[in-house]
Amino acid sequence: MTSTETTDQDAPRYVKLKIELIAEITDEGALKAAALKRVAEDEYLDDEERAQSVEAIEVDPSGSLAHFIDPVALLGDVPGVELASATWESAQTEFDPESEEWDEYTVDESAE
């Protein structure tokens, strides 16, 4: 079946969109402070989730970046698309921008 063929025209079609970003943290203190502020102001977090988020930021400030990911904003203006589910995480990684191993246009099929 090609991407334009469907078995039932009325059936919802789900697409798993994978995005890999590598961000350089240039000011860990500023990122940590902004993440703590965002967590404190997040009206959707209950007290337990807020405490867990603060602890995670304190333990590993690089995880602070995850608090700025908004999948709703990513797809919000796309006509005919509704966000069904989203998960994301941030983790430290080794990165050498000069290495051919990090070809930004290569899709890693083995990750599926």
mmCIF file of N, CA, C and O in Angstrom, residues 2-104:
data_model
loop_
_atom_site.group_PDB
_atom_site.id
_atom_site.type_symbol
_atom_site.label_atom_id
_atom_site.label_comp_id
_atom_site.label_asym_id
_atom_site.label_seq_id
_atom_site.Cartn_x
_atom_site.Cartn_y
_atom_site.Cartn_z
ATOM 1 N N THR A 2 0.584 2.205 -0.822
ATOM 2 C CA THR A 2 1.347 3.453 -0.841
ATOM 3 C C THR A 2 0.760 4.415 0.176
ATOM 4 O O THR A 2 -0.310 4.188 0.723
ATOM 5 N N SER A 3 1.451 5.519 0.388
ATOM 6 C CA SER A 3 0.990 6.481 1.389
ATOM 7 C C SER A 3 -0.321 7.150 0.989
ATOM 8 O O SER A 3 -1.003 7.721 1.826
ATOM 9 N N THR A 4 -0.696 7.081 -0.287
ATOM 10 C CA THR A 4 -1.951 7.708 -0.712
ATOM 11 C C THR A 4 -3.109 6.727 -0.746
ATOM 12 O O THR A 4 -4.249 7.137 -0.894
ATOM 13 N N GLU A 5 -2.840 5.425 -0.597
ATOM 14 C CA GLU A 5 -3.898 4.427 -0.589
ATOM 15 C C GLU A 5 -4.423 4.235 0.833
ATOM 16 O O GLU A 5 -3.674 4.255 1.786
ATOM 17 N N THR A 6 -5.730 4.049 0.955
ATOM 18 C CA THR A 6 -6.307 3.726 2.251
ATOM 19 C C THR A 6 -7.286 2.597 2.069
ATOM 20 O O THR A 6 -7.821 2.386 0.984
ATOM 21 N N THR A 7 -7.517 1.867 3.137
ATOM 22 C CA THR A 7 -8.477 0.773 3.069
ATOM 23 C C THR A 7 -9.889 1.272 3.339
ATOM 24 O O THR A 7 -10.851 0.661 2.942
ATOM 25 N N ASP A 8 -10.020 2.386 4.044
ATOM 26 C CA ASP A 8 -11.319 2.955 4.376
ATOM 27 C C ASP A 8 -11.149 4.472 4.440
ATOM 28 O O ASP A 8 -10.465 4.986 5.317
ATOM 29 N N GLN A 9 -11.772 5.174 3.529
ATOM 30 C CA GLN A 9 -11.593 6.620 3.439
ATOM 31 C C GLN A 9 -12.011 7.358 4.703
ATOM 32 O O GLN A 9 -11.523 8.429 4.988
ATOM 33 N N ASP A 10 -12.961 6.808 5.478
ATOM 34 C CA ASP A 10 -13.436 7.483 6.671
ATOM 35 C C ASP A 10 -12.616 7.145 7.920
ATOM 36 O O ASP A 10 -12.814 7.758 8.962
ATOM 37 N N ALA A 11 -11.745 6.169 7.831
ATOM 38 C CA ALA A 11 -10.945 5.761 8.990
ATOM 39 C C ALA A 11 -9.864 6.812 9.265
ATOM 40 O O ALA A 11 -9.280 7.366 8.338
ATOM 41 N N PRO A 12 -9.622 7.116 10.534
ATOM 42 C CA PRO A 12 -8.542 8.066 10.836
ATOM 43 C C PRO A 12 -7.197 7.473 10.433
ATOM 44 O O PRO A 12 -6.998 6.267 10.522
ATOM 45 N N ARG A 13 -6.330 8.312 9.955
ATOM 46 C CA ARG A 13 -4.978 7.886 9.600
ATOM 47 C C ARG A 13 -4.025 8.502 10.602
ATOM 48 O O ARG A 13 -4.020 9.699 10.808
ATOM 49 N N TYR A 14 -3.250 7.668 11.232
ATOM 50 C CA TYR A 14 -2.304 8.131 12.239
ATOM 51 C C TYR A 14 -0.901 8.108 11.649
ATOM 52 O O TYR A 14 -0.532 7.177 10.937
ATOM 53 N N VAL A 15 -0.132 9.119 11.945
ATOM 54 C CA VAL A 15 1.231 9.236 11.455
ATOM 55 C C VAL A 15 2.141 9.443 12.657
ATOM 56 O O VAL A 15 1.889 10.317 13.488
ATOM 57 N N LYS A 16 3.155 8.602 12.770
ATOM 58 C CA LYS A 16 4.149 8.767 13.835
ATOM 59 C C LYS A 16 5.250 9.660 13.272
ATOM 60 O O LYS A 16 5.919 9.305 12.310
ATOM 61 N N LEU A 17 5.398 10.811 13.867
ATOM 62 C CA LEU A 17 6.374 11.790 13.416
ATOM 63 C C LEU A 17 7.549 11.777 14.382
ATOM 64 O O LEU A 17 7.383 12.058 15.573
ATOM 65 N N LYS A 18 8.720 11.417 13.900
ATOM 66 C CA LYS A 18 9.909 11.395 14.755
ATOM 67 C C LYS A 18 10.787 12.585 14.399
ATOM 68 O O LYS A 18 11.097 12.798 13.240
ATOM 69 N N ILE A 19 11.167 13.326 15.423
ATOM 70 C CA ILE A 19 12.032 14.483 15.235
ATOM 71 C C ILE A 19 13.188 14.343 16.204
ATOM 72 O O ILE A 19 12.978 14.110 17.393
ATOM 73 N N GLU A 20 14.385 14.476 15.721
ATOM 74 C CA GLU A 20 15.545 14.443 16.601
ATOM 75 C C GLU A 20 16.243 15.790 16.505
ATOM 76 O O GLU A 20 16.616 16.238 15.428
ATOM 77 N N LEU A 21 16.368 16.449 17.630
ATOM 78 C CA LEU A 21 17.040 17.732 17.703
ATOM 79 C C LEU A 21 18.244 17.612 18.608
ATOM 80 O O LEU A 21 18.189 16.920 19.618
ATOM 81 N N ILE A 22 19.313 18.294 18.261
ATOM 82 C CA ILE A 22 20.458 18.387 19.150
ATOM 83 C C ILE A 22 20.598 19.866 19.471
ATOM 84 O O ILE A 22 20.770 20.679 18.573
ATOM 85 N N ALA A 23 20.460 20.196 20.732
ATOM 86 C CA ALA A 23 20.559 21.581 21.167
ATOM 87 C C ALA A 23 21.811 21.757 22.007
ATOM 88 O O ALA A 23 22.140 20.905 22.822
ATOM 89 N N GLU A 24 22.495 22.857 21.813
ATOM 90 C CA GLU A 24 23.660 23.179 22.630
ATOM 91 C C GLU A 24 23.214 24.093 23.759
ATOM 92 O O GLU A 24 22.647 25.162 23.519
ATOM 93 N N ILE A 25 23.431 23.673 24.982
ATOM 94 C CA ILE A 25 23.098 24.499 26.133
ATOM 95 C C ILE A 25 24.268 25.446 26.360
ATOM 96 O O ILE A 25 25.370 25.021 26.675
ATOM 97 N N THR A 26 23.999 26.722 26.172
ATOM 98 C CA THR A 26 25.058 27.725 26.296
ATOM 99 C C THR A 26 25.052 28.422 27.651
ATOM 100 O O THR A 26 26.029 29.060 28.009
ATOM 101 N N ASP A 27 23.951 28.321 28.378
ATOM 102 C CA ASP A 27 23.863 28.918 29.711
ATOM 103 C C ASP A 27 22.963 28.033 30.562
ATOM 104 O O ASP A 27 21.747 28.214 30.607
ATOM 105 N N GLU A 28 23.578 27.060 31.222
ATOM 106 C CA GLU A 28 22.822 26.079 32.004
ATOM 107 C C GLU A 28 22.022 26.736 33.130
ATOM 108 O O GLU A 28 20.880 26.359 33.402
ATOM 109 N N GLY A 29 22.586 27.740 33.766
ATOM 110 C CA GLY A 29 21.900 28.433 34.849
ATOM 111 C C GLY A 29 20.632 29.128 34.373
ATOM 112 O O GLY A 29 19.581 29.059 35.024
ATOM 113 N N ALA A 30 20.708 29.796 33.232
ATOM 114 C CA ALA A 30 19.542 30.484 32.679
ATOM 115 C C ALA A 30 18.464 29.481 32.275
ATOM 116 O O ALA A 30 17.269 29.710 32.518
ATOM 117 N N LEU A 31 18.887 28.373 31.683
ATOM 118 C CA LEU A 31 17.933 27.335 31.284
ATOM 119 C C LEU A 31 17.253 26.740 32.511
ATOM 120 O O LEU A 31 16.027 26.593 32.536
ATOM 121 N N LYS A 32 18.033 26.434 33.534
ATOM 122 C CA LYS A 32 17.489 25.845 34.764
ATOM 123 C C LYS A 32 16.496 26.802 35.423
ATOM 124 O O LYS A 32 15.399 26.403 35.816
ATOM 125 N N ALA A 33 16.856 28.079 35.513
ATOM 126 C CA ALA A 33 15.970 29.068 36.140
ATOM 127 C C ALA A 33 14.672 29.213 35.348
ATOM 128 O O ALA A 33 13.580 29.273 35.934
ATOM 129 N N ALA A 34 14.764 29.238 34.035
ATOM 130 C CA ALA A 34 13.573 29.369 33.207
ATOM 131 C C ALA A 34 12.683 28.133 33.322
ATOM 132 O O ALA A 34 11.453 28.238 33.360
ATOM 133 N N ALA A 35 13.296 26.957 33.400
ATOM 134 C CA ALA A 35 12.519 25.714 33.534
ATOM 135 C C ALA A 35 11.814 25.669 34.887
ATOM 136 O O ALA A 35 10.642 25.284 34.972
ATOM 137 N N LEU A 36 12.505 26.071 35.948
ATOM 138 C CA LEU A 36 11.878 26.106 37.268
ATOM 139 C C LEU A 36 10.706 27.079 37.296
ATOM 140 O O LEU A 36 9.655 26.792 37.876
ATOM 141 N N LYS A 37 10.856 28.208 36.627
ATOM 142 C CA LYS A 37 9.769 29.191 36.543
ATOM 143 C C LYS A 37 8.587 28.609 35.772
ATOM 144 O O LYS A 37 7.433 28.742 36.172
ATOM 145 N N ARG A 38 8.892 27.948 34.661
ATOM 146 C CA ARG A 38 7.828 27.352 33.845
ATOM 147 C C ARG A 38 7.064 26.300 34.641
ATOM 148 O O ARG A 38 5.842 26.231 34.591
ATOM 149 N N VAL A 39 7.782 25.460 35.383
ATOM 150 C CA VAL A 39 7.141 24.421 36.206
ATOM 151 C C VAL A 39 6.273 25.066 37.288
ATOM 152 O O VAL A 39 5.156 24.628 37.546
ATOM 153 N N ALA A 40 6.779 26.108 37.917
ATOM 154 C CA ALA A 40 6.023 26.786 38.977
ATOM 155 C C ALA A 40 4.724 27.385 38.445
ATOM 156 O O ALA A 40 3.714 27.428 39.145
ATOM 157 N N GLU A 41 4.726 27.828 37.189
ATOM 158 C CA GLU A 41 3.561 28.485 36.600
ATOM 159 C C GLU A 41 2.651 27.542 35.813
ATOM 160 O O GLU A 41 1.607 27.972 35.323
ATOM 161 N N ASP A 42 3.031 26.281 35.698
ATOM 162 C CA ASP A 42 2.249 25.325 34.897
ATOM 163 C C ASP A 42 0.958 24.954 35.624
ATOM 164 O O ASP A 42 0.968 24.238 36.620
ATOM 165 N N GLU A 43 -0.153 25.416 35.112
ATOM 166 C CA GLU A 43 -1.448 25.185 35.759
ATOM 167 C C GLU A 43 -1.936 23.747 35.633
ATOM 168 O O GLU A 43 -2.868 23.341 36.329
ATOM 169 N N TYR A 44 -1.330 22.958 34.762
ATOM 170 C CA TYR A 44 -1.774 21.584 34.543
ATOM 171 C C TYR A 44 -1.050 20.567 35.419
ATOM 172 O O TYR A 44 -1.427 19.405 35.453
ATOM 173 N N LEU A 45 0.015 20.978 36.099
ATOM 174 C CA LEU A 45 0.748 20.063 36.977
ATOM 175 C C LEU A 45 0.105 20.039 38.356
ATOM 176 O O LEU A 45 -0.192 21.087 38.926
ATOM 177 N N ASP A 46 -0.077 18.832 38.894
ATOM 178 C CA ASP A 46 -0.519 18.762 40.290
ATOM 179 C C ASP A 46 0.734 18.872 41.170
ATOM 180 O O ASP A 46 1.865 18.910 40.672
ATOM 181 N N ASP A 47 0.544 18.946 42.464
ATOM 182 C CA ASP A 47 1.665 19.174 43.381
ATOM 183 C C ASP A 47 2.733 18.091 43.286
ATOM 184 O O ASP A 47 3.930 18.383 43.320
ATOM 185 N N GLU A 48 2.302 16.836 43.140
ATOM 186 C CA GLU A 48 3.265 15.732 43.051
ATOM 187 C C GLU A 48 4.079 15.822 41.759
ATOM 188 O O GLU A 48 5.307 15.659 41.771
ATOM 189 N N GLU A 49 3.414 16.090 40.647
ATOM 190 C CA GLU A 49 4.117 16.222 39.365
ATOM 191 C C GLU A 49 5.075 17.417 39.398
ATOM 192 O O GLU A 49 6.187 17.344 38.874
ATOM 193 N N ARG A 50 4.630 18.502 40.010
ATOM 194 C CA ARG A 50 5.467 19.700 40.112
ATOM 195 C C ARG A 50 6.729 19.393 40.922
ATOM 196 O O ARG A 50 7.839 19.749 40.533
ATOM 197 N N ALA A 51 6.564 18.694 42.056
ATOM 198 C CA ALA A 51 7.715 18.330 42.893
ATOM 199 C C ALA A 51 8.684 17.421 42.138
ATOM 200 O O ALA A 51 9.903 17.596 42.223
ATOM 201 N N GLN A 52 8.145 16.465 41.389
ATOM 202 C CA GLN A 52 8.996 15.565 40.597
ATOM 203 C C GLN A 52 9.754 16.343 39.522
ATOM 204 O O GLN A 52 10.929 16.089 39.274
ATOM 205 N N SER A 53 9.075 17.288 38.887
ATOM 206 C CA SER A 53 9.722 18.096 37.845
ATOM 207 C C SER A 53 10.844 18.944 38.421
ATOM 208 O O SER A 53 11.932 19.023 37.844
ATOM 209 N N VAL A 54 10.583 19.578 39.555
ATOM 210 C CA VAL A 54 11.610 20.409 40.199
ATOM 211 C C VAL A 54 12.805 19.555 40.582
ATOM 212 O O VAL A 54 13.957 19.932 40.342
ATOM 213 N N GLU A 55 12.555 18.390 41.155
ATOM 214 C CA GLU A 55 13.651 17.496 41.541
ATOM 215 C C GLU A 55 14.467 17.071 40.318
ATOM 216 O O GLU A 55 15.697 17.062 40.352
ATOM 217 N N ALA A 56 13.792 16.743 39.233
ATOM 218 C CA ALA A 56 14.488 16.323 38.009
ATOM 219 C C ALA A 56 15.355 17.454 37.457
ATOM 220 O O ALA A 56 16.484 17.219 37.007
ATOM 221 N N ILE A 57 14.859 18.674 37.501
ATOM 222 C CA ILE A 57 15.627 19.831 37.024
ATOM 223 C C ILE A 57 16.846 20.046 37.908
ATOM 224 O O ILE A 57 17.942 20.330 37.417
ATOM 225 N N GLU A 58 16.677 19.898 39.214
ATOM 226 C CA GLU A 58 17.793 20.085 40.147
ATOM 227 C C GLU A 58 18.867 19.013 39.960
ATOM 228 O O GLU A 58 20.056 19.290 40.049
ATOM 229 N N VAL A 59 18.451 17.772 39.693
ATOM 230 C CA VAL A 59 19.391 16.661 39.532
ATOM 231 C C VAL A 59 20.139 16.765 38.207
ATOM 232 O O VAL A 59 21.345 16.551 38.141
ATOM 233 N N ASP A 60 19.437 17.084 37.137
ATOM 234 C CA ASP A 60 20.044 17.132 35.809
ATOM 235 C C ASP A 60 19.482 18.321 35.034
ATOM 236 O O ASP A 60 18.467 18.201 34.349
ATOM 237 N N PRO A 61 20.130 19.471 35.141
ATOM 238 C CA PRO A 61 19.612 20.664 34.468
ATOM 239 C C PRO A 61 19.453 20.512 32.952
ATOM 240 O O PRO A 61 18.661 21.220 32.350
ATOM 241 N N SER A 62 20.161 19.575 32.338
ATOM 242 C CA SER A 62 19.978 19.388 30.893
ATOM 243 C C SER A 62 18.564 18.905 30.580
ATOM 244 O O SER A 62 18.040 19.140 29.502
ATOM 245 N N GLY A 63 17.924 18.250 31.554
ATOM 246 C CA GLY A 63 16.546 17.821 31.374
ATOM 247 C C GLY A 63 15.567 18.985 31.384
ATOM 248 O O GLY A 63 14.389 18.823 31.063
ATOM 249 N N SER A 64 16.043 20.154 31.762
ATOM 250 C CA SER A 64 15.203 21.348 31.788
ATOM 251 C C SER A 64 14.608 21.651 30.420
ATOM 252 O O SER A 64 13.503 22.198 30.317
ATOM 253 N N LEU A 65 15.320 21.308 29.394
ATOM 254 C CA LEU A 65 14.868 21.611 28.038
ATOM 255 C C LEU A 65 13.523 20.960 27.722
ATOM 256 O O LEU A 65 12.708 21.532 26.995
ATOM 257 N N ALA A 66 13.256 19.819 28.288
ATOM 258 C CA ALA A 66 11.995 19.113 28.026
ATOM 259 C C ALA A 66 10.782 19.936 28.432
ATOM 260 O O ALA A 66 9.700 19.765 27.876
ATOM 261 N N HIS A 67 10.947 20.850 29.369
ATOM 262 C CA HIS A 67 9.820 21.666 29.831
ATOM 263 C C HIS A 67 9.433 22.751 28.835
ATOM 264 O O HIS A 67 8.434 23.449 29.025
ATOM 265 N N PHE A 68 10.182 22.894 27.761
ATOM 266 C CA PHE A 68 9.881 23.909 26.747
ATOM 267 C C PHE A 68 9.364 23.297 25.450
ATOM 268 O O PHE A 68 9.099 23.999 24.488
ATOM 269 N N ILE A 69 9.208 21.976 25.423
ATOM 270 C CA ILE A 69 8.690 21.295 24.247
ATOM 271 C C ILE A 69 7.176 21.332 24.299
ATOM 272 O O ILE A 69 6.561 20.920 25.265
ATOM 273 N N ASP A 70 6.548 21.820 23.228
ATOM 274 C CA ASP A 70 5.097 21.936 23.169
ATOM 275 C C ASP A 70 4.595 21.326 21.863
ATOM 276 O O ASP A 70 4.538 22.003 20.838
ATOM 277 N N PRO A 71 4.245 20.024 21.890
ATOM 278 C CA PRO A 71 3.800 19.381 20.655
ATOM 279 C C PRO A 71 2.495 19.977 20.115
ATOM 280 O O PRO A 71 2.256 19.960 18.919
ATOM 281 N N VAL A 72 1.666 20.524 20.984
ATOM 282 C CA VAL A 72 0.430 21.163 20.523
ATOM 283 C C VAL A 72 0.780 22.375 19.650
ATOM 284 O O VAL A 72 0.192 22.585 18.591
ATOM 285 N N ALA A 73 1.763 23.159 20.076
ATOM 286 C CA ALA A 73 2.184 24.314 19.291
ATOM 287 C C ALA A 73 2.807 23.883 17.968
ATOM 288 O O ALA A 73 2.649 24.555 16.953
ATOM 289 N N LEU A 74 3.495 22.754 17.964
ATOM 290 C CA LEU A 74 4.131 22.261 16.747
ATOM 291 C C LEU A 74 3.105 21.949 15.667
ATOM 292 O O LEU A 74 3.307 22.254 14.501
ATOM 293 N N LEU A 75 1.975 21.357 16.056
ATOM 294 C CA LEU A 75 0.958 20.962 15.082
ATOM 295 C C LEU A 75 -0.286 21.844 15.092
ATOM 296 O O LEU A 75 -1.189 21.652 14.294
ATOM 297 N N GLY A 76 -0.327 22.804 15.991
ATOM 298 C CA GLY A 76 -1.525 23.610 16.192
ATOM 299 C C GLY A 76 -2.053 24.322 14.970
ATOM 300 O O GLY A 76 -3.259 24.458 14.807
ATOM 301 N N ASP A 77 -1.181 24.786 14.099
ATOM 302 C CA ASP A 77 -1.611 25.539 12.919
ATOM 303 C C ASP A 77 -1.675 24.700 11.656
ATOM 304 O O ASP A 77 -1.895 25.233 10.569
ATOM 305 N N VAL A 78 -1.496 23.394 11.768
ATOM 306 C CA VAL A 78 -1.523 22.521 10.593
ATOM 307 C C VAL A 78 -2.973 22.134 10.310
ATOM 308 O O VAL A 78 -3.618 21.493 11.137
ATOM 309 N N PRO A 79 -3.510 22.525 9.155
ATOM 310 C CA PRO A 79 -4.911 22.210 8.848
ATOM 311 C C PRO A 79 -5.130 20.706 8.678
ATOM 312 O O PRO A 79 -4.289 20.006 8.116
ATOM 313 N N GLY A 80 -6.243 20.218 9.197
ATOM 314 C CA GLY A 80 -6.614 18.821 9.008
ATOM 315 C C GLY A 80 -5.866 17.834 9.888
ATOM 316 O O GLY A 80 -5.913 16.636 9.647
ATOM 317 N N VAL A 81 -5.171 18.332 10.908
ATOM 318 C CA VAL A 81 -4.385 17.462 11.786
ATOM 319 C C VAL A 81 -4.751 17.762 13.232
ATOM 320 O O VAL A 81 -4.872 18.917 13.628
ATOM 321 N N GLU A 82 -4.924 16.700 14.004
ATOM 322 C CA GLU A 82 -5.185 16.837 15.433
ATOM 323 C C GLU A 82 -4.194 15.967 16.182
ATOM 324 O O GLU A 82 -3.989 14.801 15.838
ATOM 325 N N LEU A 83 -3.561 16.515 17.197
ATOM 326 C CA LEU A 83 -2.595 15.756 17.986
ATOM 327 C C LEU A 83 -3.327 14.656 18.750
ATOM 328 O O LEU A 83 -4.258 14.919 19.492
ATOM 329 N N ALA A 84 -2.919 13.409 18.540
ATOM 330 C CA ALA A 84 -3.551 12.264 19.195
ATOM 331 C C ALA A 84 -2.775 11.849 20.442
ATOM 332 O O ALA A 84 -3.367 11.440 21.440
ATOM 333 N N SER A 85 -1.456 11.947 20.409
ATOM 334 C CA SER A 85 -0.619 11.516 21.520
ATOM 335 C C SER A 85 0.763 12.121 21.338
ATOM 336 O O SER A 85 1.189 12.369 20.211
ATOM 337 N N ALA A 86 1.458 12.345 22.442
ATOM 338 C CA ALA A 86 2.818 12.882 22.337
ATOM 339 C C ALA A 86 3.638 12.428 23.542
ATOM 340 O O ALA A 86 3.143 12.393 24.662
ATOM 341 N N THR A 87 4.868 12.077 23.290
ATOM 342 C CA THR A 87 5.848 11.816 24.334
ATOM 343 C C THR A 87 7.160 12.422 23.875
ATOM 344 O O THR A 87 7.419 12.534 22.684
ATOM 345 N N TRP A 88 7.971 12.829 24.812
ATOM 346 C CA TRP A 88 9.280 13.348 24.477
ATOM 347 C C TRP A 88 10.149 13.284 25.710
ATOM 348 O O TRP A 88 9.664 13.144 26.816
ATOM 349 N N GLU A 89 11.425 13.370 25.481
ATOM 350 C CA GLU A 89 12.390 13.349 26.572
ATOM 351 C C GLU A 89 13.617 14.118 26.126
ATOM 352 O O GLU A 89 13.807 14.370 24.939
ATOM 353 N N SER A 90 14.417 14.489 27.080
ATOM 354 C CA SER A 90 15.699 15.095 26.736
ATOM 355 C C SER A 90 16.778 14.328 27.477
ATOM 356 O O SER A 90 16.554 13.829 28.576
ATOM 357 N N ALA A 91 17.911 14.204 26.845
ATOM 358 C CA ALA A 91 19.031 13.473 27.436
ATOM 359 C C ALA A 91 20.330 14.022 26.883
ATOM 360 O O ALA A 91 20.395 14.441 25.727
ATOM 361 N N GLN A 92 21.342 14.009 27.713
ATOM 362 C CA GLN A 92 22.658 14.438 27.238
ATOM 363 C C GLN A 92 23.152 13.449 26.193
ATOM 364 O O GLN A 92 22.837 12.262 26.242
ATOM 365 N N THR A 93 23.906 13.959 25.242
ATOM 366 C CA THR A 93 24.463 13.104 24.198
ATOM 367 C C THR A 93 25.842 13.624 23.815
ATOM 368 O O THR A 93 26.164 14.787 24.054
ATOM 369 N N GLU A 94 26.634 12.765 23.266
ATOM 370 C CA GLU A 94 27.918 13.186 22.705
ATOM 371 C C GLU A 94 27.627 13.705 21.300
ATOM 372 O O GLU A 94 26.867 13.097 20.551
ATOM 373 N N PHE A 95 28.209 14.830 20.954
ATOM 374 C CA PHE A 95 27.954 15.410 19.639
ATOM 375 C C PHE A 95 29.206 16.084 19.122
ATOM 376 O O PHE A 95 29.827 16.881 19.816
ATOM 377 N N ASP A 96 29.561 15.755 17.908
ATOM 378 C CA ASP A 96 30.673 16.392 17.216
ATOM 379 C C ASP A 96 30.144 16.870 15.874
ATOM 380 O O ASP A 96 29.913 16.061 14.971
ATOM 381 N N PRO A 97 29.903 18.163 15.713
ATOM 382 C CA PRO A 97 29.322 18.658 14.467
ATOM 383 C C PRO A 97 30.197 18.407 13.238
ATOM 384 O O PRO A 97 29.707 18.446 12.111
ATOM 385 N N GLU A 98 31.461 18.113 13.458
ATOM 386 C CA GLU A 98 32.364 17.841 12.339
ATOM 387 C C GLU A 98 32.318 16.380 11.885
ATOM 388 O O GLU A 98 32.785 16.044 10.812
ATOM 389 N N SER A 99 31.756 15.519 12.704
ATOM 390 C CA SER A 99 31.731 14.093 12.405
ATOM 391 C C SER A 99 30.686 13.773 11.342
ATOM 392 O O SER A 99 29.560 14.251 11.394
ATOM 393 N N GLU A 100 31.057 12.927 10.388
ATOM 394 C CA GLU A 100 30.105 12.484 9.370
ATOM 395 C C GLU A 100 29.041 11.571 9.974
ATOM 396 O O GLU A 100 27.993 11.359 9.395
ATOM 397 N N GLU A 101 29.306 11.036 11.149
ATOM 398 C CA GLU A 101 28.361 10.176 11.842
ATOM 399 C C GLU A 101 27.065 10.932 12.161
ATOM 400 O O GLU A 101 26.013 10.347 12.315
ATOM 401 N N TRP A 102 27.128 12.260 12.237
ATOM 402 C CA TRP A 102 25.975 13.082 12.582
ATOM 403 C C TRP A 102 25.408 13.775 11.347
ATOM 404 O O TRP A 102 25.053 14.938 11.387
ATOM 405 N N ASP A 103 25.285 13.058 10.250
ATOM 406 C CA ASP A 103 24.700 13.628 9.040
ATOM 407 C C ASP A 103 23.249 13.985 9.323
ATOM 408 O O ASP A 103 22.417 13.128 9.599
ATOM 409 N N GLU A 104 22.933 15.264 9.265
ATOM 410 C CA GLU A 104 21.599 15.728 9.667
ATOM 411 C C GLU A 104 20.482 15.264 8.746
ATOM 412 O O GLU A 104 19.314 15.380 9.088
#
